[in-house]
Amino acid sequence: MKITVLGTGAVGQAQAAKLAELGHDVVMGTRDVQKKMNDSEGRAPFAPWIKQHPKVKLATLAEAAKHGELIIEALHGQTVVEELKNLAEDLKGKVLIDISNPLDFSKGMPPSLFICNTDSLAEQIQAALPDVKIVKAFNTTNATVQTEPQKLAGGDHHLFICGNDAEAKKQTTEIAQSYGWKNIIDLGDLKSARGMEMILPIWVQLMGTLKTPAFNFKIAQ
Ligand SMILES: NC(=O)c1ccc[n+]([C@@H]2O[C@H](COP(=O)([O-])OP(=O)(O)OC[C@H]3O[C@@H](n4cnc5c(N)ncnc54)[C@H](OP(=O)(O)O)[C@@H]3O)[C@@H](O)[C@H]2O)c1
């Protein structure tokens, strides 16, 4: 399947690598291709990563948006709505899996949420792009856990998804299952993204306490 990954950070890299490994035709989108190809520093340096993943192609956000039948979006929370508005025409009618979180690091650690309670980033994306089928997923797990769930507790933990379109959620579930997710909880319509995004403060707290991002939530009933 032709899949676009918008975002080149830790999440974009994890998603693109897994999708390419599964045989999909993957194009990643970035603001500046040349700059990204020379990026060898920071938390998720791109130049060494792309050398190790020759099947993944890199393009501008606009070119990448045209490519995919399915879009996986892992962009910076504070700019994602504006970035996606510019791509509206090429995203029309497609399923977009939103992984972004409304984290505000402007006052240092821990980050706060710049949208919460009565709204969510996913809903703001949906409002800006009414012709795109937005599904919130993967945002409550670290990049490495997202695509390799079985490496953690044998996969005995949970992924949450929500969205307004049943067919889009089915497609998202199939992608997650192809990564190895066994326990997927559909929380309902896109309003449930409020809760999924408001998990982040406790997630960040747990990362600090456990001193690792390699953990996840398991729901007992
Ligand atoms: N890291 C995780 O484990 C994790 C887990 C769950 C959810 N998330 C969420 O997923 C999203 C991606 O996270 P990430 O850690 O992969 O990387 P990130 O550094 O938050 O963002 C990566 C992408 O956002 C763009 N970007 C970064 N800073 C920007 C800025 N100031 N203005 C405009 N664009 C900017 C970059 O574009 P260019 O390619 O053009 O540089 C890059 O493609 C975030 O919303 C994050 O909260 C992260």
Short mmCIF file of N, CA, C and O in Angstrom, two decimals, residues 95 133 135 161 163-173 186:
data_model
loop_
_atom_site.label_atom_id
_atom_site.label_comp_id
_atom_site.label_asym_id
_atom_site.label_seq_id
_atom_site.Cartn_x
_atom_site.Cartn_y
_atom_site.Cartn_z
N VAL A 95 -7.62 8.68 4.91
CA VAL A 95 -7.55 8.40 6.35
C VAL A 95 -6.23 8.97 6.85
O VAL A 95 -5.18 8.74 6.26
N LYS A 133 -10.42 11.84 7.04
CA LYS A 133 -10.94 10.97 8.11
C LYS A 133 -9.86 10.80 9.18
O LYS A 133 -8.92 10.01 8.99
N VAL A 135 -8.18 9.68 12.58
CA VAL A 135 -8.22 8.67 13.65
C VAL A 135 -7.07 8.98 14.60
O VAL A 135 -5.94 9.16 14.17
N ILE A 161 -7.67 3.78 20.38
CA ILE A 161 -7.93 4.53 19.14
C ILE A 161 -9.30 5.21 19.26
O ILE A 161 -10.14 4.78 20.04
N GLY A 163 -12.17 7.89 16.66
CA GLY A 163 -12.38 8.63 15.42
C GLY A 163 -13.84 8.57 15.02
O GLY A 163 -14.61 7.77 15.58
N ASN A 164 -14.22 9.40 14.07
CA ASN A 164 -15.64 9.50 13.69
C ASN A 164 -16.05 8.53 12.58
O ASN A 164 -17.24 8.35 12.34
N ASP A 165 -15.05 7.94 11.88
CA ASP A 165 -15.36 7.13 10.70
C ASP A 165 -15.00 5.65 10.98
O ASP A 165 -13.84 5.32 11.23
N ALA A 166 -16.02 4.79 10.93
CA ALA A 166 -15.83 3.38 11.28
C ALA A 166 -14.82 2.69 10.35
O ALA A 166 -13.97 1.92 10.79
N GLU A 167 -14.91 2.97 9.05
CA GLU A 167 -14.01 2.33 8.09
C GLU A 167 -12.56 2.77 8.33
O GLU A 167 -11.62 1.95 8.25
N ALA A 168 -12.39 4.04 8.67
CA ALA A 168 -11.03 4.57 8.95
C ALA A 168 -10.46 3.92 10.20
O ALA A 168 -9.26 3.60 10.26
N LYS A 169 -11.32 3.68 11.19
CA LYS A 169 -10.83 3.03 12.42
C LYS A 169 -10.49 1.56 12.13
O LYS A 169 -9.55 1.02 12.69
N LYS A 170 -11.25 0.94 11.22
CA LYS A 170 -10.96 -0.46 10.85
C LYS A 170 -9.58 -0.54 10.18
O LYS A 170 -8.77 -1.41 10.49
N GLN A 171 -9.31 0.41 9.30
CA GLN A 171 -8.02 0.42 8.60
C GLN A 171 -6.87 0.66 9.59
O GLN A 171 -5.81 0.04 9.50
N THR A 172 -7.10 1.56 10.55
CA THR A 172 -6.09 1.85 11.57
C THR A 172 -5.84 0.61 12.43
O THR A 172 -4.69 0.28 12.74
N THR A 173 -6.92 -0.09 12.78
CA THR A 173 -6.80 -1.31 13.57
C THR A 173 -5.99 -2.36 12.81
O THR A 173 -5.12 -3.03 13.38
N ASP A 186 -11.26 0.62 21.10
CA ASP A 186 -11.86 1.72 20.36
C ASP A 186 -12.70 2.54 21.35
O ASP A 186 -13.71 2.07 21.87
#
